[in-house]
Coordinates of C-alpha atoms and ligand atoms in Angstrom, one line a residue:
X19 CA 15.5 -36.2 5.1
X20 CA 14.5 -39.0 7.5
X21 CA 10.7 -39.2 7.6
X22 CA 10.2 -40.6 3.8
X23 CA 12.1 -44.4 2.4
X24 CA 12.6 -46.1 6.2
X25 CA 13.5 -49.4 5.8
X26 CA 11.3 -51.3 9.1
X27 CA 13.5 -54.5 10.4
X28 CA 17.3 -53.9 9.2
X29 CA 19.7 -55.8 11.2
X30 CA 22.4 -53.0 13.2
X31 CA 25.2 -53.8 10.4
X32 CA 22.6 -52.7 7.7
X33 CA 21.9 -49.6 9.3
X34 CA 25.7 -48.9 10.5
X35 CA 26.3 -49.8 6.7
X36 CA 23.7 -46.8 5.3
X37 CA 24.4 -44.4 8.0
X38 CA 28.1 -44.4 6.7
X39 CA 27.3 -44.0 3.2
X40 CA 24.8 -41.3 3.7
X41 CA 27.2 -39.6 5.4
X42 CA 29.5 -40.0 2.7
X43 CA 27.1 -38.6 0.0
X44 CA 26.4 -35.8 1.5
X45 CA 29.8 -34.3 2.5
X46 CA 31.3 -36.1 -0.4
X47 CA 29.0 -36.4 -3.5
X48 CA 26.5 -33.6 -3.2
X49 CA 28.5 -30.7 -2.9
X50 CA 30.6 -31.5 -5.8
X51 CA 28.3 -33.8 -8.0
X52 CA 26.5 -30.6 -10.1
X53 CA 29.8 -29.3 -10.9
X54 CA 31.6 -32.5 -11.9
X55 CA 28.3 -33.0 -14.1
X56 CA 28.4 -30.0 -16.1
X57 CA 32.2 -30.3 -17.1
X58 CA 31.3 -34.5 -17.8
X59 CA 34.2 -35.2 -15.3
X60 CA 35.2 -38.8 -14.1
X61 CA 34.3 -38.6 -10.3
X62 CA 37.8 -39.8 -9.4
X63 CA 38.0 -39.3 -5.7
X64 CA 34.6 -40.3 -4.9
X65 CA 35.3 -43.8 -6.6
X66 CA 38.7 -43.8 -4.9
X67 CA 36.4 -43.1 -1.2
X68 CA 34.1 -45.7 -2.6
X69 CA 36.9 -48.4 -2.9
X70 CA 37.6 -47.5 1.1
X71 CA 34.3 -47.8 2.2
X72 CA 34.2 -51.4 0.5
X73 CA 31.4 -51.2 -1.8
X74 CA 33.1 -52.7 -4.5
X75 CA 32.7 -55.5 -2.9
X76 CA 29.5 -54.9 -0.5
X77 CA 28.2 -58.4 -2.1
X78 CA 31.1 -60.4 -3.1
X79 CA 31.6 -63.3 -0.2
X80 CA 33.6 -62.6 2.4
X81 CA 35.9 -65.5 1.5
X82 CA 36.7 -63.2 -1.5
X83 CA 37.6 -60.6 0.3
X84 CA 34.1 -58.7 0.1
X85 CA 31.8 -58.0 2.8
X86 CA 29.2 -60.2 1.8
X87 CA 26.3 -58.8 2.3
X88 CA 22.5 -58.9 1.0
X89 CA 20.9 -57.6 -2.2
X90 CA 18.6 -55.3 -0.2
X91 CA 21.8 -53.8 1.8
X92 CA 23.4 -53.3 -1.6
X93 CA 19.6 -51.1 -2.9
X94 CA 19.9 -48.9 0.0
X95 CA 23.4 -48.2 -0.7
X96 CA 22.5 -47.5 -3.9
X97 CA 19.5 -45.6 -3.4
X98 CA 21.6 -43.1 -1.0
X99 CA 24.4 -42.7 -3.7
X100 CA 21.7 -41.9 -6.5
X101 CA 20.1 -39.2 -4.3
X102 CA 24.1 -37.8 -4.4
X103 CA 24.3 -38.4 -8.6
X104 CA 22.9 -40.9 -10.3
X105 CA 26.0 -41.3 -12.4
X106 CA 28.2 -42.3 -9.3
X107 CA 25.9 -45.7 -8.9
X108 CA 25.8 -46.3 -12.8
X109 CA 30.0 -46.5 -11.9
X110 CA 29.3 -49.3 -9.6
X111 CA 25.9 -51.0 -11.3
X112 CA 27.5 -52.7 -13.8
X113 CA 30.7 -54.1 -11.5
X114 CA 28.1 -55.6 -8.9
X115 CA 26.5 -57.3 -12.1
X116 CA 29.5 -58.7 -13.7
X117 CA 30.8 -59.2 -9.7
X118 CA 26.9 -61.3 -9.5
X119 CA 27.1 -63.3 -12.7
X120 CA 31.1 -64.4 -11.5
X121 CA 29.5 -65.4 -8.3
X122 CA 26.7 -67.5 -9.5
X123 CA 27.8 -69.2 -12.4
X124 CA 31.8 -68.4 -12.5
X125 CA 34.2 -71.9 -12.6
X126 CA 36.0 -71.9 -9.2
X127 CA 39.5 -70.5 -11.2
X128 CA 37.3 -67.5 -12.5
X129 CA 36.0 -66.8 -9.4
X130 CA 39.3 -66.9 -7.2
X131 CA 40.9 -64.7 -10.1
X132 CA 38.4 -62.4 -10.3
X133 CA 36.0 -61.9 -7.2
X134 CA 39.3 -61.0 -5.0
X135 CA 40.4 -57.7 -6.9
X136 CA 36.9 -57.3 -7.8
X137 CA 36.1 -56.5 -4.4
X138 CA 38.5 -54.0 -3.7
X139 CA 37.6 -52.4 -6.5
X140 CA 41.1 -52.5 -8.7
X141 CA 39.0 -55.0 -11.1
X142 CA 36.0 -52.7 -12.5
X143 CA 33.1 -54.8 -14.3
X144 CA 31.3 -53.4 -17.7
X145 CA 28.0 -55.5 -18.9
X146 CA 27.9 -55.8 -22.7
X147 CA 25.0 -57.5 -24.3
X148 CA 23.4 -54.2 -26.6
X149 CA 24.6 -53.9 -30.2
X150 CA 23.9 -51.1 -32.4
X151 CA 20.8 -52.8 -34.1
X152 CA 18.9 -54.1 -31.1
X153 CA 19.1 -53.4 -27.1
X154 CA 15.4 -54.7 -26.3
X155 CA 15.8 -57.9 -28.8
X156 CA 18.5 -59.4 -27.1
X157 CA 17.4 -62.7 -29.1
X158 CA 19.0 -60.8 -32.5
X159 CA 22.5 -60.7 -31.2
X160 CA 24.8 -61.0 -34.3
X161 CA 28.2 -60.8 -32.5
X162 CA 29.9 -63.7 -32.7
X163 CA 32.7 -66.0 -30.6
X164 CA 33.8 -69.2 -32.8
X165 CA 36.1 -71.6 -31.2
X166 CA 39.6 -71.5 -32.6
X167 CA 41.7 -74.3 -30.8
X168 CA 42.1 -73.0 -27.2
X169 CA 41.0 -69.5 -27.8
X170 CA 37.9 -68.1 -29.3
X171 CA 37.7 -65.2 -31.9
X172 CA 35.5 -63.1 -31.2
X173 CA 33.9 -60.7 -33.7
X174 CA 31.3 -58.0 -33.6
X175 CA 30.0 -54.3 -32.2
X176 CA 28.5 -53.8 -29.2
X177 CA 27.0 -50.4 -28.1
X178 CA 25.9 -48.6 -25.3
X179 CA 28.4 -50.1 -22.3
X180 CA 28.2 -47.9 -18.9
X181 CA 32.0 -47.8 -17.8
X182 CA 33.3 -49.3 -21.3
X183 CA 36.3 -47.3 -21.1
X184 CA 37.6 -47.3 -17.4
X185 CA 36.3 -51.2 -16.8
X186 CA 39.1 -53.6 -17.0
X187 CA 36.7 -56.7 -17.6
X188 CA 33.8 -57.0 -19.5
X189 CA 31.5 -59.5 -19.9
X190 CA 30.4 -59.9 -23.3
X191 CA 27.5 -61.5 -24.9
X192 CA 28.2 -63.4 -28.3
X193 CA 26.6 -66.3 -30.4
X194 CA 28.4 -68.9 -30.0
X195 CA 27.5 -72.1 -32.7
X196 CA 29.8 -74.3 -31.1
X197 CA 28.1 -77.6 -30.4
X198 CA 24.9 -76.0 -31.0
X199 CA 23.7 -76.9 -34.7
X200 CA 21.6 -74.2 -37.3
X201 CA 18.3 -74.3 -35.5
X202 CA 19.1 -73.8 -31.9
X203 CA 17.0 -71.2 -30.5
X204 CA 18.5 -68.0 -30.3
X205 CA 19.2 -67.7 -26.1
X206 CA 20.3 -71.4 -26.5
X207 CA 23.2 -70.2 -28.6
X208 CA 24.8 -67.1 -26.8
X209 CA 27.9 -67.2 -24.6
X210 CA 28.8 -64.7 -22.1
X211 CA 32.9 -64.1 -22.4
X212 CA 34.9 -62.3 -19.6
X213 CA 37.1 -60.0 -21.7
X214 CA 40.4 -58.8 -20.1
X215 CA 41.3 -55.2 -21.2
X216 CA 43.4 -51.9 -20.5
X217 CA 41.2 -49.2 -19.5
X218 CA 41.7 -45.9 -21.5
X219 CA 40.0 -45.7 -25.2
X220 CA 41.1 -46.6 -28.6
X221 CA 43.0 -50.0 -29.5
X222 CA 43.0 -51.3 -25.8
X223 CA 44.1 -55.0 -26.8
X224 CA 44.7 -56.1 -30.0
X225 CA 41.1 -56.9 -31.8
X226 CA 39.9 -54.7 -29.0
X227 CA 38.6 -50.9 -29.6
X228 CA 37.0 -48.4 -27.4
X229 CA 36.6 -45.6 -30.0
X230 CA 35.6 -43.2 -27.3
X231 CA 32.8 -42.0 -25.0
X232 CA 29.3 -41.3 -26.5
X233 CA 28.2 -37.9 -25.7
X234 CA 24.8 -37.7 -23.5
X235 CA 22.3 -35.2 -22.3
X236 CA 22.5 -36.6 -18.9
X237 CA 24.5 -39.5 -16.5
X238 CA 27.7 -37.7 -17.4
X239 CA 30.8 -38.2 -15.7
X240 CA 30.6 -41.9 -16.1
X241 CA 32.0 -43.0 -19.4
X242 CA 29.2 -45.3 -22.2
X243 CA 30.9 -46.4 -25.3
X244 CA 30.9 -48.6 -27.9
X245 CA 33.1 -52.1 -27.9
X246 CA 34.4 -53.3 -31.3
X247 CA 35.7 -57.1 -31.3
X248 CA 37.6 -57.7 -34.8
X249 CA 39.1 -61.1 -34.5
X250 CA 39.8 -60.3 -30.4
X251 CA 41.4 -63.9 -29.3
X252 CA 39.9 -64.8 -25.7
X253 CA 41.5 -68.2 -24.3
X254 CA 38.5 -71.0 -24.1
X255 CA 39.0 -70.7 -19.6
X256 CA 37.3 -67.1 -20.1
X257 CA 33.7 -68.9 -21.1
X258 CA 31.6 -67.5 -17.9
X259 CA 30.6 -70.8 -16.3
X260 CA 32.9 -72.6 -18.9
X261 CA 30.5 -73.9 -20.9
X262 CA 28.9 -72.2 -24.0
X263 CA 25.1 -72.0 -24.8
X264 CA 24.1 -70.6 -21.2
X265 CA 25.5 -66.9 -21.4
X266 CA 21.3 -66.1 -21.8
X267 CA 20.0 -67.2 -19.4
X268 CA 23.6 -66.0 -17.1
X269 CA 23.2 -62.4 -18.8
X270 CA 19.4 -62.2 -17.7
X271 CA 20.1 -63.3 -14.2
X272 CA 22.2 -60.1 -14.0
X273 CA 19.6 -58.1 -15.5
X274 CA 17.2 -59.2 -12.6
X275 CA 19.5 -58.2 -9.9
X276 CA 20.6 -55.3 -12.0
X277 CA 16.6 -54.4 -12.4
X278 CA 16.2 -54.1 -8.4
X279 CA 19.5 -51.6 -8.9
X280 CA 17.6 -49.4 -10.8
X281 CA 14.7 -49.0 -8.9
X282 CA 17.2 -48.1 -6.0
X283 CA 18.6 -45.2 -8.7
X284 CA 15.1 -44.3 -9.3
X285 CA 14.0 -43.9 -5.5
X286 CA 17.0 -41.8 -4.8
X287 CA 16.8 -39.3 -7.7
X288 CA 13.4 -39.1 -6.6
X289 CA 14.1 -38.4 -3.4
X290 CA 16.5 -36.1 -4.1
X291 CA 14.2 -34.1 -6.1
X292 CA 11.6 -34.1 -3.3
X293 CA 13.8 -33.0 -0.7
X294 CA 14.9 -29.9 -3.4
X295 CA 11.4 -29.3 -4.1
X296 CA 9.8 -29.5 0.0
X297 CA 13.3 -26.7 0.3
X298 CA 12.2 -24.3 -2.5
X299 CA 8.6 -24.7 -1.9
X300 CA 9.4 -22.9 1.5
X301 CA 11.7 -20.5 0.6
X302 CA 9.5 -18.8 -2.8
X303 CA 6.9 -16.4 -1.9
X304 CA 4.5 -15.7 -4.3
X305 CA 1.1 -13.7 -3.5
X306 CA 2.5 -12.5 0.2
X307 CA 3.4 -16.3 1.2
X308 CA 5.7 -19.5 0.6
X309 CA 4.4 -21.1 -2.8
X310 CA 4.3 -24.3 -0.1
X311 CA 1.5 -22.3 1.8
X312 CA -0.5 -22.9 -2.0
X313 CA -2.8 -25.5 -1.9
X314 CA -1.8 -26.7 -5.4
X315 CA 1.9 -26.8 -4.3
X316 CA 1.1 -29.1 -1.4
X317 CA -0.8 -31.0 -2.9
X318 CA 2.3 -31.3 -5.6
X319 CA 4.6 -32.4 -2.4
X320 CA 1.6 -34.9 -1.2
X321 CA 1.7 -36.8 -4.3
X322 CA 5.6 -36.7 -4.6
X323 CA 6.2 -37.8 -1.7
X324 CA 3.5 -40.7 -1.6
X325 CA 5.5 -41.4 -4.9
X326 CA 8.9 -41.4 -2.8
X327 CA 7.2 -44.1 -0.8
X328 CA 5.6 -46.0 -2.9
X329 CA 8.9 -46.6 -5.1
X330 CA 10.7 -47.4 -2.5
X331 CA 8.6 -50.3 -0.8
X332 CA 8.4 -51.9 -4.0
X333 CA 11.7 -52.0 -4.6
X334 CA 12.7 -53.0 -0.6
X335 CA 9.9 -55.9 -1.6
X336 CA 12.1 -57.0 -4.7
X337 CA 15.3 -57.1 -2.7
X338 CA 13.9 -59.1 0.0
X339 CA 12.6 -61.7 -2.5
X340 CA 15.5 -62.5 -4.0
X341 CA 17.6 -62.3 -0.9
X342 CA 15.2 -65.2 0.5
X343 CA 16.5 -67.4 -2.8
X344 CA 12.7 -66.8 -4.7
X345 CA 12.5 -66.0 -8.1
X346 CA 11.9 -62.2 -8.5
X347 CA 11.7 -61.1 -12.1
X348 CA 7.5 -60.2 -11.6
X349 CA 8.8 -58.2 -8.4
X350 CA 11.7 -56.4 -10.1
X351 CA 10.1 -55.8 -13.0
X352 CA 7.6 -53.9 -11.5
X353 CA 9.8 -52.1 -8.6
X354 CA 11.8 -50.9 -11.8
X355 CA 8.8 -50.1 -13.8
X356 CA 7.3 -48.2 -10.8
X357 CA 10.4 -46.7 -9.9
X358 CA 11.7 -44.9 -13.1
X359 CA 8.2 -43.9 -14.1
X360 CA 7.8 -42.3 -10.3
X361 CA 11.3 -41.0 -10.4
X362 CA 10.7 -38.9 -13.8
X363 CA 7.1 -37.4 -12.4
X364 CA 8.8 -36.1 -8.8
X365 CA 11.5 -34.7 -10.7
X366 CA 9.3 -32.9 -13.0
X367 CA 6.9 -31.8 -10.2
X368 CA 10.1 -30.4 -8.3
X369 CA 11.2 -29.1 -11.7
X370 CA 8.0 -27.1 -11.5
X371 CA 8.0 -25.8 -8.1
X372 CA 11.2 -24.4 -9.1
X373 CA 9.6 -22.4 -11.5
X374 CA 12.1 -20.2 -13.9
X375 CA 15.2 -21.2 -11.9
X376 CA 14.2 -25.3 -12.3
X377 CA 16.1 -24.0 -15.8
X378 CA 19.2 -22.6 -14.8
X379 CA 21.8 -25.1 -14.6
X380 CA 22.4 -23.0 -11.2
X381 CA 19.8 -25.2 -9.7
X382 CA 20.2 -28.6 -8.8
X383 CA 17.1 -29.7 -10.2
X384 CA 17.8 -29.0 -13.8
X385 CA 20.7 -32.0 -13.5
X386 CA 18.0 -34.5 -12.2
X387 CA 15.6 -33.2 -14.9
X388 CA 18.4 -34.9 -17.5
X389 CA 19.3 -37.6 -15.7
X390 CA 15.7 -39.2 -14.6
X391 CA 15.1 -40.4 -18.9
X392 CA 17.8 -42.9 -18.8
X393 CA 16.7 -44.7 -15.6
X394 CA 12.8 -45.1 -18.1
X395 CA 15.0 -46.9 -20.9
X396 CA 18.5 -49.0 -18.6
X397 CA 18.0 -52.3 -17.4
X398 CA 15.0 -52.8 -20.2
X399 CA 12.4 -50.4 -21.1
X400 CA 8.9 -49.6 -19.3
X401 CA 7.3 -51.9 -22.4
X402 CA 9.8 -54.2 -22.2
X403 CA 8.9 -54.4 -18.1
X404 CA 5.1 -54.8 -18.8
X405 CA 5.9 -57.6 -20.7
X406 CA 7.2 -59.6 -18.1
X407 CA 4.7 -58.2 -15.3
X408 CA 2.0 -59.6 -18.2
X409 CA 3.9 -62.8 -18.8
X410 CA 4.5 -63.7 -15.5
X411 CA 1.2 -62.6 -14.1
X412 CA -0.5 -64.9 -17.2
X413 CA 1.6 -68.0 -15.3
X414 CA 0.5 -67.0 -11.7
X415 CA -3.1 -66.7 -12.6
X416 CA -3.4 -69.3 -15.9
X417 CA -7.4 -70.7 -15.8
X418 CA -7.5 -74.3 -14.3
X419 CA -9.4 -77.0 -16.4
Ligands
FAD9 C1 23.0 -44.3 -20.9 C2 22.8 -45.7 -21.3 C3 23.6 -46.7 -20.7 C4 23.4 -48.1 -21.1 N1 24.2 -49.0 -20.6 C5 24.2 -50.3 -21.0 C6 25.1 -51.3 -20.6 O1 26.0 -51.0 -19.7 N2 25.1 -52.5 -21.2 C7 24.2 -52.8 -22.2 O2 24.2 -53.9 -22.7 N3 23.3 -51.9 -22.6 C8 23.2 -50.7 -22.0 N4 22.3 -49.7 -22.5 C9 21.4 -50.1 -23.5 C10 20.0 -50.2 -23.0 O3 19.8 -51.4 -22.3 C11 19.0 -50.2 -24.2 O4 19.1 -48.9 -24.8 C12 17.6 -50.5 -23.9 O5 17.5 -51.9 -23.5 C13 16.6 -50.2 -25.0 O6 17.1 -50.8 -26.2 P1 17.2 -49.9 -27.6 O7 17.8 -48.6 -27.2 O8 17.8 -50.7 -28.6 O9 15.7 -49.6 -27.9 P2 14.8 -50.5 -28.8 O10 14.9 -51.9 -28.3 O11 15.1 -50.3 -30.2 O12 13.3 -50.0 -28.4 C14 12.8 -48.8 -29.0 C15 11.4 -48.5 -28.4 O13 10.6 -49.6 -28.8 C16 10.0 -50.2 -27.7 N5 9.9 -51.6 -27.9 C17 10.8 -52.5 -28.3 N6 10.3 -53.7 -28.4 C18 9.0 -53.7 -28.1 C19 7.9 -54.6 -28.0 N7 8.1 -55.9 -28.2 N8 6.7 -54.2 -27.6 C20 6.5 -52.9 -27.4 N9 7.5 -51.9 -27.4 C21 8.7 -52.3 -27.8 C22 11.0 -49.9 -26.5 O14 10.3 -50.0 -25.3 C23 11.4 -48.5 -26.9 O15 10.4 -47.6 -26.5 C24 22.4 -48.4 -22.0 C25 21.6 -47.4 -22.6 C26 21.8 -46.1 -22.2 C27 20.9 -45.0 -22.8

């Protein structure tokens, strides 16, 4: 598809940068992603082609070894792998996070240890801050990390981690009470920790367990597990920033680039299922002509593609922002609002057009039908969006005098 999701005023790297990856996903991803899906298979060679192309480390400094480039280079990419299979961006989504946080607020020993393999991609990043009590409340963390010497012990569950079992660091939210007496408000007291680990599942270091992957009705393939800390001894250097109390604040500046990831995932599933739908829609006759010669069926495509369009200049908007150093949470919250919510209507609409065979698991369509919920609930859920759009928008426009 060309006509839908341009991108007006990318430099020629950018656009040498998406041609090669759209290239990629559709001789490598596409062709192979339903299958893969249905038998929940680790998509080991298209990480492995991945690693080659560099986009482990599309947005890690070149000093590091990464190709440095923008936040809104990194959406498209993302966008294009999503419109292969969602499930092979969730592989990279939580490495460029963990990649992001090291970047911004890493010491300079944390960075030159980790940013180097990070970007070629034999350091893989999971993002940990959901426990099995609370995902929206981040606030009511009960994990803990106590200070121990040089090490801290660190004790808890922690649920929910995209690439828990093949990541080989992890950065792990905790409260942390050191220096910060009963009292402290709650995101004044939480530490982020860069755990080390084995990949593979079960006992991985000792006080360290991945019991095993959780089993989901869609984004298969990639691996979400629980992490269980009990008394898991991580030396006091392995503080993100190496100082404790600011792994909030450091956690929820992930989110925000992580937010604008989404959105990407959102606009290429949708655009996925459009191009699926626009195909079908021309092939089905019903009533002596194509089902796209109904006017209820254009009118479907009309509206899923202004969709298509939509989602995708909101989120181009959100990139741009925060590649111009402004704050972007109003814009990312509603480019990943916009996006998922979008994303799950074309995918239904194409669903439709597909009529009976939208059900077989023959059709392409019936995998983005599964995967399009978890895109409404990752990165924060719609509510949890409009109340940031609200909050923010109550700052922008307080009443004067
Ligand atoms: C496949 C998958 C992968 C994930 N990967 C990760 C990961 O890598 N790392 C990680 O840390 N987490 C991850 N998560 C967790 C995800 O971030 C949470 O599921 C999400 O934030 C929602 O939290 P919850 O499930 O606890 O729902 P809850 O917070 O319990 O919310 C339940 C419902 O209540 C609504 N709600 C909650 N509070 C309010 C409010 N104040 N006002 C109105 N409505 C409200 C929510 O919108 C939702 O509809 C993943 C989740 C999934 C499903």
């Amino acid at each position: 598809m060309t006509r839908l999701a341009q991108t007006a005023g990318l430099t020629d790297i950018q656009q040498e940068i998406l041609s090669t990856v759209r290239d990629f996903v559709d001789k490598e991803i596409i062709p192979v992603a339903t299958g893969l899906e249905h038998r929940d298979e680790y998509p080991t060679e298209i990480v492995e082609g991945l690693k080659e192309l560099g986009l482990f480390g599309l947005m890690i400094p070149e000093e590091y070894g990464g190709l440095g480039e923008s936040l809104l280079t990194y959406a498209l990419c993302v966008e294009e792998i999503a419109r292969g299979w969602m499930s092979v961006s969730g592989i990279i989504n939580t490495h460029f996070i963990v990649a992001y946080m090291l970047k911004q607020h890493g010491t300079q020993e944390q960075k030159d240890t980790f940013l180097p393999r990070m970007a070629l991609g034999e350091v893989r990043g999971a993002f940990s801050m959901s426990e099995p009590a609370l995902g929206s409340d981040v606030s009511a963390i009960t994990s803990k990390g106590v200070r121990d010497g040089d090490e801290y012990v660190l004790d808890g569950q922690k649920m929910w981690l995209t690439n828990g079992g093949t990541a080989n660091l992890v950065a792990v939210l905790c409260r942390s009470d050191e220096g910060h007496p009963e009292g402290t408000a709650p995101h004044k007291s939480m530490t982020a920790f860069l755990v080390e680990k084995e990949p593979g599942f079960g006992e991985v270091r000792p006080g360290l367990t991945i019991p095993g992957k959780i089993d989901k009705m869609g984004y298969k393939g990639v691996d979400t597990t629980e992490l269980i800390m009990d008394g898991l001894r991580i030396p006091a250097n392995r503080v993100l920033g190496g100082a404790t109390g600011r792994g909030f604040y450091q956690m929820m500046d992930g989110v925000e680039v992580g937010r604008v990831n989404v959105a990407a995932r959102g606009c290429g599933v949708a655009q996925r299922a459009f191009e699926l739908g626009v195909s079908y829609a021309q092939q089905r006759q019903t009533f002596g002509k194509p089902i796209a010669q109904h006017q209820a069926i254009q009118f479907k495509l009309a509206e899923m593609a202004t969709k298509v369009e939509a989602a995708h200049a909101m989120m181009v908007n959100a990139a741009r922002k925060k590649d111009s150093g402004e704050r972007n949470d109003l814009e990312a919250g509603m480019a990943k609002y916009l996006a998922s919510e979008y994303c799950k209507e074309v995918v239904e609409d194409a669903f439709r057009i597909h009529g009976g065979y939208g059900f077989s698991k023959e059709y392409e369509i019936e995998r983005l039908y599964r995967e399009a919920p978890m895109l409404l609930i990752g990165e924060g859920t719609a509510e949890i969006q409009k109340m940031i759009i609200g909050r923010r928008l109550l700052e922008e426009y307080r009443l004067q005098g």
